[in-house]
């Protein structure tokens, strides 16, 4: 196949998956330096990819589009002359859109459903040692890339002016000096560590390390309010108060990020900021895990892990041991290690 003139990549959600997407985008840009590479995603996540050097254009659509609307979007995009369509989501939404491209070559992501079923339900791991979500995306691109092509790190971009604005904002909020970004919330309760242990950890960081804490998260992350109660001015709770770009700017200026296996923690690594990741019901084969050599993941080797792909299945044991077995001391040691590195 000759080099394509224009590539359209489809991936609609979520934060973590779109962060991982930036790795194969780098590979495509290296392989096709003169080709236009566009991406279509949801409005909710398009700001993640602003100013990315490997993307020419971001097409974003509302979450609630109906069948006919998606079909019309597909027809409109098909008229733009894309000769390679890469569907890295392979859901109904992307299938409707890609079917409107009658002549373009299509590369379609295949989810490892059977291997994941065996790992979750039968506890049989047939994934290779090098597995990661970035690696899995690259398996989809094998026919386009050289066999020995290395899997790049993820990358997000925050501009200097965005950092300057957030510095002024933090100063107005009374926070100066170095801080650690805390992302305690998650889409699923099973992926959140215990509130009392977060409280112990925050006290250690503030009182022993002399660092401030900035907490970020969505409006519904009530765990942030529970952690912020009765804390000093060195703990700034910003959950529900920032848009996506400002949250990324906060992360980019922090010493490190602490949180679970969630999208904004993966975004931290893509910004070059190391993390301490507290992993409970998910693991590497579910697409989680760390990327940077300076990051640390904390997890317990339990027979019941992993119990679901994304951590949404309620725990069926008397307590959620994958989280309760992780002590404040475990996380404190990891934080010390990351700061030392």
Tab-separated table of C-alpha atoms in Angstrom:
chain	number	residue	atom	x	y	z
A	1	UNK	CA	0.000	0.000	0.000
A	2	UNK	CA	1.321	3.424	-0.910
A	3	UNK	CA	1.489	6.057	1.804
A	4	UNK	CA	-1.980	7.452	2.535
A	5	UNK	CA	-2.715	11.124	1.938
A	6	UNK	CA	-5.037	11.385	4.938
A	7	UNK	CA	-5.751	9.139	7.928
A	8	UNK	CA	-8.791	9.316	10.191
A	9	UNK	CA	-8.452	7.691	13.640
A	10	UNK	CA	-11.595	6.898	15.625
A	11	UNK	CA	-11.582	6.740	19.440
A	12	UNK	CA	-14.435	8.267	21.409
A	13	UNK	CA	-13.694	7.620	25.085
A	14	UNK	CA	-12.553	7.638	27.800
A	15	UNK	CA	-9.790	9.795	29.332
A	16	UNK	CA	-7.416	6.922	30.026
A	17	UNK	CA	-7.940	5.254	26.649
A	18	UNK	CA	-7.473	8.508	24.759
A	19	UNK	CA	-4.280	9.184	26.705
A	20	UNK	CA	-3.040	5.732	25.635
A	21	UNK	CA	-4.067	6.556	22.061
A	22	UNK	CA	-1.318	9.183	21.839
A	23	UNK	CA	1.251	6.382	21.669
A	24	UNK	CA	0.043	4.881	18.345
A	25	UNK	CA	-0.529	8.406	17.020
A	26	UNK	CA	3.197	9.022	17.499
A	27	UNK	CA	3.938	5.793	15.635
A	28	UNK	CA	1.688	6.785	12.754
A	29	UNK	CA	3.298	10.228	12.540
A	30	UNK	CA	6.785	8.682	12.453
A	31	UNK	CA	5.684	6.222	9.764
A	32	UNK	CA	3.817	8.806	7.670
A	33	UNK	CA	5.447	12.208	8.326
A	34	UNK	CA	3.746	13.927	5.357
A	35	UNK	CA	0.276	12.461	5.861
A	36	UNK	CA	-2.619	14.370	7.405
A	37	UNK	CA	-3.670	12.579	10.587
A	38	UNK	CA	-7.052	13.549	12.034
A	39	UNK	CA	-8.952	12.070	14.960
A	40	UNK	CA	-12.632	11.929	15.819
A	41	UNK	CA	-13.670	11.732	19.462
A	42	UNK	CA	-16.390	12.981	21.823
A	43	UNK	CA	-16.756	16.617	22.859
A	44	UNK	CA	-16.042	15.567	26.465
A	45	UNK	CA	-12.482	14.487	25.672
A	46	UNK	CA	-11.346	16.569	22.697
A	47	UNK	CA	-9.490	19.086	24.885
A	48	UNK	CA	-7.121	16.336	26.006
A	49	UNK	CA	-5.539	16.364	22.565
A	50	UNK	CA	-5.233	20.110	21.956
A	51	UNK	CA	-1.882	21.192	20.446
A	52	UNK	CA	-0.739	17.599	20.044
A	53	UNK	CA	2.127	17.530	17.510
A	54	UNK	CA	0.989	14.297	15.850
A	55	UNK	CA	-2.566	15.440	15.095
A	56	UNK	CA	-3.589	17.780	12.294
A	57	UNK	CA	-7.258	18.152	13.189
A	58	UNK	CA	-9.591	17.055	15.989
A	59	UNK	CA	-13.177	16.328	14.995
A	60	UNK	CA	-15.445	16.143	18.042
A	61	UNK	CA	-19.097	15.175	18.307
A	62	UNK	CA	-21.721	15.200	21.096
A	63	UNK	CA	-22.150	12.053	23.158
A	64	UNK	CA	-25.864	11.590	22.432
A	65	UNK	CA	-25.875	11.536	18.612
A	66	UNK	CA	-28.486	9.244	17.063
A	67	UNK	CA	-27.960	6.748	14.245
A	68	UNK	CA	-28.912	9.084	11.411
A	69	UNK	CA	-26.764	11.883	12.814
A	70	UNK	CA	-23.746	9.585	13.057
A	71	UNK	CA	-24.383	8.407	9.513
A	72	UNK	CA	-24.408	12.001	8.270
A	73	UNK	CA	-21.163	12.743	10.114
A	74	UNK	CA	-19.640	9.688	8.432
A	75	UNK	CA	-20.771	10.855	5.001
A	76	UNK	CA	-19.405	14.340	5.614
A	77	UNK	CA	-16.031	12.948	6.663
A	78	UNK	CA	-15.973	10.475	3.753
A	79	UNK	CA	-16.114	13.455	1.399
A	80	UNK	CA	-12.866	14.796	2.907
A	81	UNK	CA	-10.726	12.265	1.050
A	82	UNK	CA	-9.441	9.983	3.808
A	83	UNK	CA	-7.866	6.898	2.289
A	84	UNK	CA	-7.062	5.105	5.582
A	85	UNK	CA	-9.534	4.681	8.450
A	86	UNK	CA	-8.196	3.340	11.764
A	87	UNK	CA	-10.939	2.401	14.199
A	88	UNK	CA	-9.287	2.033	17.607
A	89	UNK	CA	-12.590	1.771	19.459
A	90	UNK	CA	-14.741	-0.631	17.410
A	91	UNK	CA	-18.084	0.153	19.040
A	92	UNK	CA	-21.477	0.798	17.437
A	93	UNK	CA	-20.793	4.540	17.132
A	94	UNK	CA	-17.527	4.009	15.258
A	95	UNK	CA	-18.985	1.216	13.123
A	96	UNK	CA	-21.788	3.479	11.876
A	97	UNK	CA	-19.317	6.202	10.933
A	98	UNK	CA	-16.704	4.004	9.289
A	99	UNK	CA	-19.280	2.234	7.099
A	100	UNK	CA	-19.791	5.498	5.249
A	101	UNK	CA	-16.255	5.241	3.825
A	102	UNK	CA	-16.810	3.057	0.773
A	103	UNK	CA	-13.332	3.033	-0.783
A	104	UNK	CA	-10.907	3.780	2.075
A	105	UNK	CA	-8.751	1.041	3.547
A	106	UNK	CA	-9.871	0.169	7.088
A	107	UNK	CA	-7.834	-1.075	10.046
A	108	UNK	CA	-9.997	-2.198	12.958
A	109	UNK	CA	-9.041	-2.722	16.599
A	110	UNK	CA	-9.860	-6.174	17.950
A	111	UNK	CA	-10.536	-6.358	21.669
A	112	UNK	CA	-8.979	-9.346	23.500
A	113	UNK	CA	-12.336	-10.374	24.961
A	114	UNK	CA	-11.566	-14.105	25.232
A	115	UNK	CA	-8.221	-13.581	26.954
A	116	UNK	CA	-9.781	-11.073	29.328
A	117	UNK	CA	-12.621	-13.494	30.108
A	118	UNK	CA	-10.127	-16.251	30.931
A	119	UNK	CA	-8.111	-13.907	33.135
A	120	UNK	CA	-11.102	-12.495	35.017
A	121	UNK	CA	-13.271	-15.596	35.335
A	122	UNK	CA	-10.760	-18.477	35.187
A	123	UNK	CA	-7.638	-16.677	36.482
A	124	UNK	CA	-5.628	-17.917	33.507
A	125	UNK	CA	-3.274	-15.277	32.128
A	126	UNK	CA	-2.495	-15.767	28.444
A	127	UNK	CA	-1.336	-12.195	27.852
A	128	UNK	CA	2.333	-11.622	26.905
A	129	UNK	CA	4.701	-10.067	29.440
A	130	UNK	CA	5.018	-6.885	27.379
A	131	UNK	CA	1.266	-6.283	27.374
A	132	UNK	CA	-0.117	-2.774	27.873
A	133	UNK	CA	-2.937	-0.844	26.241
A	134	UNK	CA	-0.328	0.986	24.178
A	135	UNK	CA	1.073	-2.359	23.021
A	136	UNK	CA	-2.419	-3.628	22.199
A	137	UNK	CA	-3.144	-0.610	19.989
A	138	UNK	CA	0.095	-1.259	18.162
A	139	UNK	CA	-0.894	-4.857	17.462
A	140	UNK	CA	-3.750	-3.389	15.458
A	141	UNK	CA	-1.252	-1.368	13.407
A	142	UNK	CA	1.150	-4.245	12.687
A	143	UNK	CA	0.540	-4.222	8.941
A	144	UNK	CA	1.359	-0.493	8.815
A	145	UNK	CA	4.480	-0.425	10.991
A	146	UNK	CA	7.837	-2.182	10.968
A	147	UNK	CA	7.840	-5.321	13.107
A	148	UNK	CA	10.602	-4.043	15.402
A	149	UNK	CA	9.055	-0.610	15.916
A	150	UNK	CA	9.264	0.368	19.597
A	151	UNK	CA	6.069	1.323	21.437
A	152	UNK	CA	6.349	5.071	22.230
A	153	UNK	CA	5.351	6.659	25.513
A	154	UNK	CA	2.120	8.601	25.703
A	155	UNK	CA	2.206	12.378	25.356
A	156	UNK	CA	-0.093	15.277	26.204
A	157	UNK	CA	0.730	18.952	25.709
A	158	UNK	CA	0.169	21.900	28.053
A	159	UNK	CA	1.313	25.318	26.888
A	160	UNK	CA	3.380	27.762	28.980
A	161	UNK	CA	0.570	30.314	29.064
A	162	UNK	CA	-1.782	27.684	30.520
A	163	UNK	CA	0.744	26.949	33.260
A	164	UNK	CA	1.226	30.662	33.969
A	165	UNK	CA	-2.526	31.159	34.349
A	166	UNK	CA	-2.859	28.227	36.741
A	167	UNK	CA	0.094	29.484	38.811
A	168	UNK	CA	-1.685	32.806	39.297
A	169	UNK	CA	-4.898	30.968	40.153
A	170	UNK	CA	-3.144	28.872	42.807
A	171	UNK	CA	-1.503	31.943	44.312
A	172	UNK	CA	-4.907	33.625	44.602
A	173	UNK	CA	-6.143	30.503	46.381
A	174	UNK	CA	-3.308	30.889	48.887
A	175	UNK	CA	-1.127	28.053	47.671
A	176	UNK	CA	2.521	28.758	46.916
A	177	UNK	CA	5.494	26.449	46.669
A	178	UNK	CA	5.673	22.786	45.690
A	179	UNK	CA	2.687	20.490	45.816
A	180	UNK	CA	1.514	16.969	45.066
A	181	UNK	CA	-1.621	16.460	42.981
A	182	UNK	CA	-4.131	14.054	44.502
A	183	UNK	CA	-6.744	12.330	42.325
A	184	UNK	CA	-8.617	10.168	44.854
A	185	UNK	CA	-11.874	9.703	42.929
A	186	UNK	CA	-12.756	7.247	40.162
A	187	UNK	CA	-15.695	6.395	37.932
A	188	UNK	CA	-16.266	3.240	39.969
A	189	UNK	CA	-16.156	3.129	43.802
A	190	UNK	CA	-14.203	-0.141	43.748
A	191	UNK	CA	-11.202	1.716	42.282
A	192	UNK	CA	-10.959	4.204	45.161
A	193	UNK	CA	-8.697	3.724	48.152
A	194	UNK	CA	-10.014	4.214	51.709
A	195	UNK	CA	-10.827	7.757	52.892
A	196	UNK	CA	-9.193	7.342	56.317
A	197	UNK	CA	-5.946	6.179	54.706
A	198	UNK	CA	-5.957	9.064	52.274
A	199	UNK	CA	-6.387	11.320	55.306
A	200	UNK	CA	-3.404	9.715	57.029
A	201	UNK	CA	-1.327	10.044	53.871
A	202	UNK	CA	-2.253	13.703	53.374
A	203	UNK	CA	-1.274	14.493	56.971
A	204	UNK	CA	2.097	12.799	56.455
A	205	UNK	CA	2.762	14.688	53.223
A	206	UNK	CA	1.789	18.060	54.689
A	207	UNK	CA	3.349	17.698	58.141
A	208	UNK	CA	6.400	15.507	57.451
A	209	UNK	CA	7.356	16.382	53.886
A	210	UNK	CA	6.269	20.022	53.993
A	211	UNK	CA	4.480	19.778	50.653
A	212	UNK	CA	1.019	21.062	49.841
A	213	UNK	CA	-1.794	18.974	48.337
A	214	UNK	CA	-4.009	19.971	45.424
A	215	UNK	CA	-7.008	17.703	44.899
A	216	UNK	CA	-8.760	17.498	41.549
A	217	UNK	CA	-11.682	15.468	40.295
A	218	UNK	CA	-15.212	15.604	38.996
A	219	UNK	CA	-18.234	17.176	40.636
A	220	UNK	CA	-19.365	13.799	41.985
A	221	UNK	CA	-16.044	12.903	43.631
A	222	UNK	CA	-17.303	13.349	47.187
A	223	UNK	CA	-14.211	11.590	48.510
A	224	UNK	CA	-12.334	14.879	47.912
A	225	UNK	CA	-14.637	16.704	50.318
A	226	UNK	CA	-14.147	13.987	52.925
A	227	UNK	CA	-10.360	14.285	52.651
A	228	UNK	CA	-10.405	18.106	52.682
A	229	UNK	CA	-12.432	18.408	55.898
A	230	UNK	CA	-10.534	19.958	58.813
A	231	UNK	CA	-7.264	20.217	56.892
A	232	UNK	CA	-4.839	23.124	56.833
A	233	UNK	CA	-4.545	25.688	54.063
A	234	UNK	CA	-1.900	23.436	52.540
A	235	UNK	CA	-4.721	21.219	51.215
A	236	UNK	CA	-6.595	22.814	48.325
A	237	UNK	CA	-9.734	20.983	47.178
A	238	UNK	CA	-10.543	21.903	43.571
A	239	UNK	CA	-12.752	18.973	42.611
A	240	UNK	CA	-15.637	20.031	40.394
A	241	UNK	CA	-14.155	23.522	39.950
A	242	UNK	CA	-11.819	23.080	36.975
A	243	UNK	CA	-12.229	22.203	33.329
A	244	UNK	CA	-10.095	19.521	31.732
A	245	UNK	CA	-7.304	21.827	30.524
A	246	UNK	CA	-6.920	23.515	33.905
A	247	UNK	CA	-6.794	20.118	35.615
A	248	UNK	CA	-4.023	19.051	33.253
A	249	UNK	CA	-2.150	22.291	33.953
A	250	UNK	CA	-2.410	21.613	37.705
A	251	UNK	CA	-0.959	18.146	37.197
A	252	UNK	CA	1.831	19.407	34.934
A	253	UNK	CA	3.174	21.734	37.651
A	254	UNK	CA	3.021	19.230	40.513
A	255	UNK	CA	5.925	17.227	41.923
A	256	UNK	CA	3.982	14.003	41.352
A	257	UNK	CA	0.433	12.650	41.202
A	258	UNK	CA	-1.213	10.156	43.549
A	259	UNK	CA	-4.392	8.248	42.727
A	260	UNK	CA	-5.909	5.040	41.465
A	261	UNK	CA	-5.918	3.413	38.042
A	262	UNK	CA	-7.814	6.318	36.500
A	263	UNK	CA	-7.620	8.525	33.447
A	264	UNK	CA	-6.116	11.630	35.039
A	265	UNK	CA	-3.362	9.578	36.680
A	266	UNK	CA	-2.466	8.170	33.248
A	267	UNK	CA	-2.631	11.742	31.930
A	268	UNK	CA	-0.040	12.720	34.532
A	269	UNK	CA	2.486	10.289	33.062
A	270	UNK	CA	1.691	11.572	29.568
A	271	UNK	CA	2.645	15.028	30.857
A	272	UNK	CA	5.948	13.649	32.145
A	273	UNK	CA	4.899	13.840	35.811
A	274	UNK	CA	5.518	10.580	37.750
A	275	UNK	CA	2.745	8.905	39.720
A	276	UNK	CA	2.075	6.673	42.662
A	277	UNK	CA	-0.761	4.510	41.364
A	278	UNK	CA	-2.922	2.572	43.840
A	279	UNK	CA	-4.244	-0.419	41.895
A	280	UNK	CA	-7.119	-2.494	43.265
A	281	UNK	CA	-9.496	-4.545	41.097
A	282	UNK	CA	-7.671	-3.935	37.807
A	283	UNK	CA	-4.192	-4.811	36.590
A	284	UNK	CA	-1.851	-4.446	33.620
A	285	UNK	CA	-3.805	-6.860	31.410
A	286	UNK	CA	-6.916	-4.736	31.893
A	287	UNK	CA	-5.036	-1.800	30.357
A	288	UNK	CA	-3.827	-0.171	33.573
A	289	UNK	CA	-0.371	0.094	35.086
A	290	UNK	CA	2.414	2.644	34.933
A	291	UNK	CA	4.649	3.796	32.095
A	292	UNK	CA	7.427	6.024	33.465
A	293	UNK	CA	10.499	4.542	35.114
A	294	UNK	CA	10.089	7.076	37.933
A	295	UNK	CA	6.497	6.013	38.701
A	296	UNK	CA	5.473	3.363	41.244
A	297	UNK	CA	2.403	1.115	41.212
A	298	UNK	CA	1.103	-0.404	44.440
A	299	UNK	CA	-0.929	-3.593	44.237
A	300	UNK	CA	-1.479	-6.771	46.223
A	301	UNK	CA	-1.062	-10.238	44.728
A	302	UNK	CA	-4.515	-11.661	45.473
A	303	UNK	CA	-6.201	-14.654	43.860
A	304	UNK	CA	-9.342	-12.598	43.106
A	305	UNK	CA	-7.553	-9.935	41.042
A	306	UNK	CA	-8.470	-8.792	38.476
A	307	UNK	CA	-12.207	-9.056	38.985
A	308	UNK	CA	-13.352	-6.918	36.045
A	309	UNK	CA	-11.965	-5.025	33.080
A	310	UNK	CA	-12.517	-1.525	34.420
A	311	UNK	CA	-13.218	-2.083	38.121
A	312	UNK	CA	-16.983	-1.564	38.000
A	313	UNK	CA	-18.026	-4.996	39.290
A	314	UNK	CA	-18.969	-4.847	43.005
A	315	UNK	CA	-16.652	-6.854	45.251
A	316	UNK	CA	-18.174	-10.210	46.248
A	317	UNK	CA	-15.841	-10.820	49.200
A	318	UNK	CA	-16.480	-9.851	52.826
A	319	UNK	CA	-14.280	-6.802	52.243
A	320	UNK	CA	-12.415	-5.390	49.275
A	321	UNK	CA	-9.018	-6.828	50.148
A	322	UNK	CA	-7.319	-5.416	47.047
A	323	UNK	CA	-7.773	-1.992	48.651
A	324	UNK	CA	-7.901	-2.725	52.391
A	325	UNK	CA	-4.598	-4.644	52.205
A	326	UNK	CA	-2.815	-1.534	50.895
A	327	UNK	CA	-1.656	0.372	53.966
A	328	UNK	CA	-0.781	4.018	54.419
A	329	UNK	CA	2.819	2.899	54.933
A	330	UNK	CA	2.792	1.143	51.527
A	331	UNK	CA	1.776	4.344	49.787
A	332	UNK	CA	4.062	6.552	51.896
A	333	UNK	CA	7.075	4.431	50.906
A	334	UNK	CA	6.061	4.675	47.249
A	335	UNK	CA	5.713	8.449	47.512
A	336	UNK	CA	9.185	8.720	49.061
A	337	UNK	CA	10.590	6.564	46.262
A	338	UNK	CA	9.005	8.648	43.505
A	339	UNK	CA	10.175	11.922	45.068
A	340	UNK	CA	13.678	10.535	45.479
A	341	UNK	CA	13.789	9.473	41.812
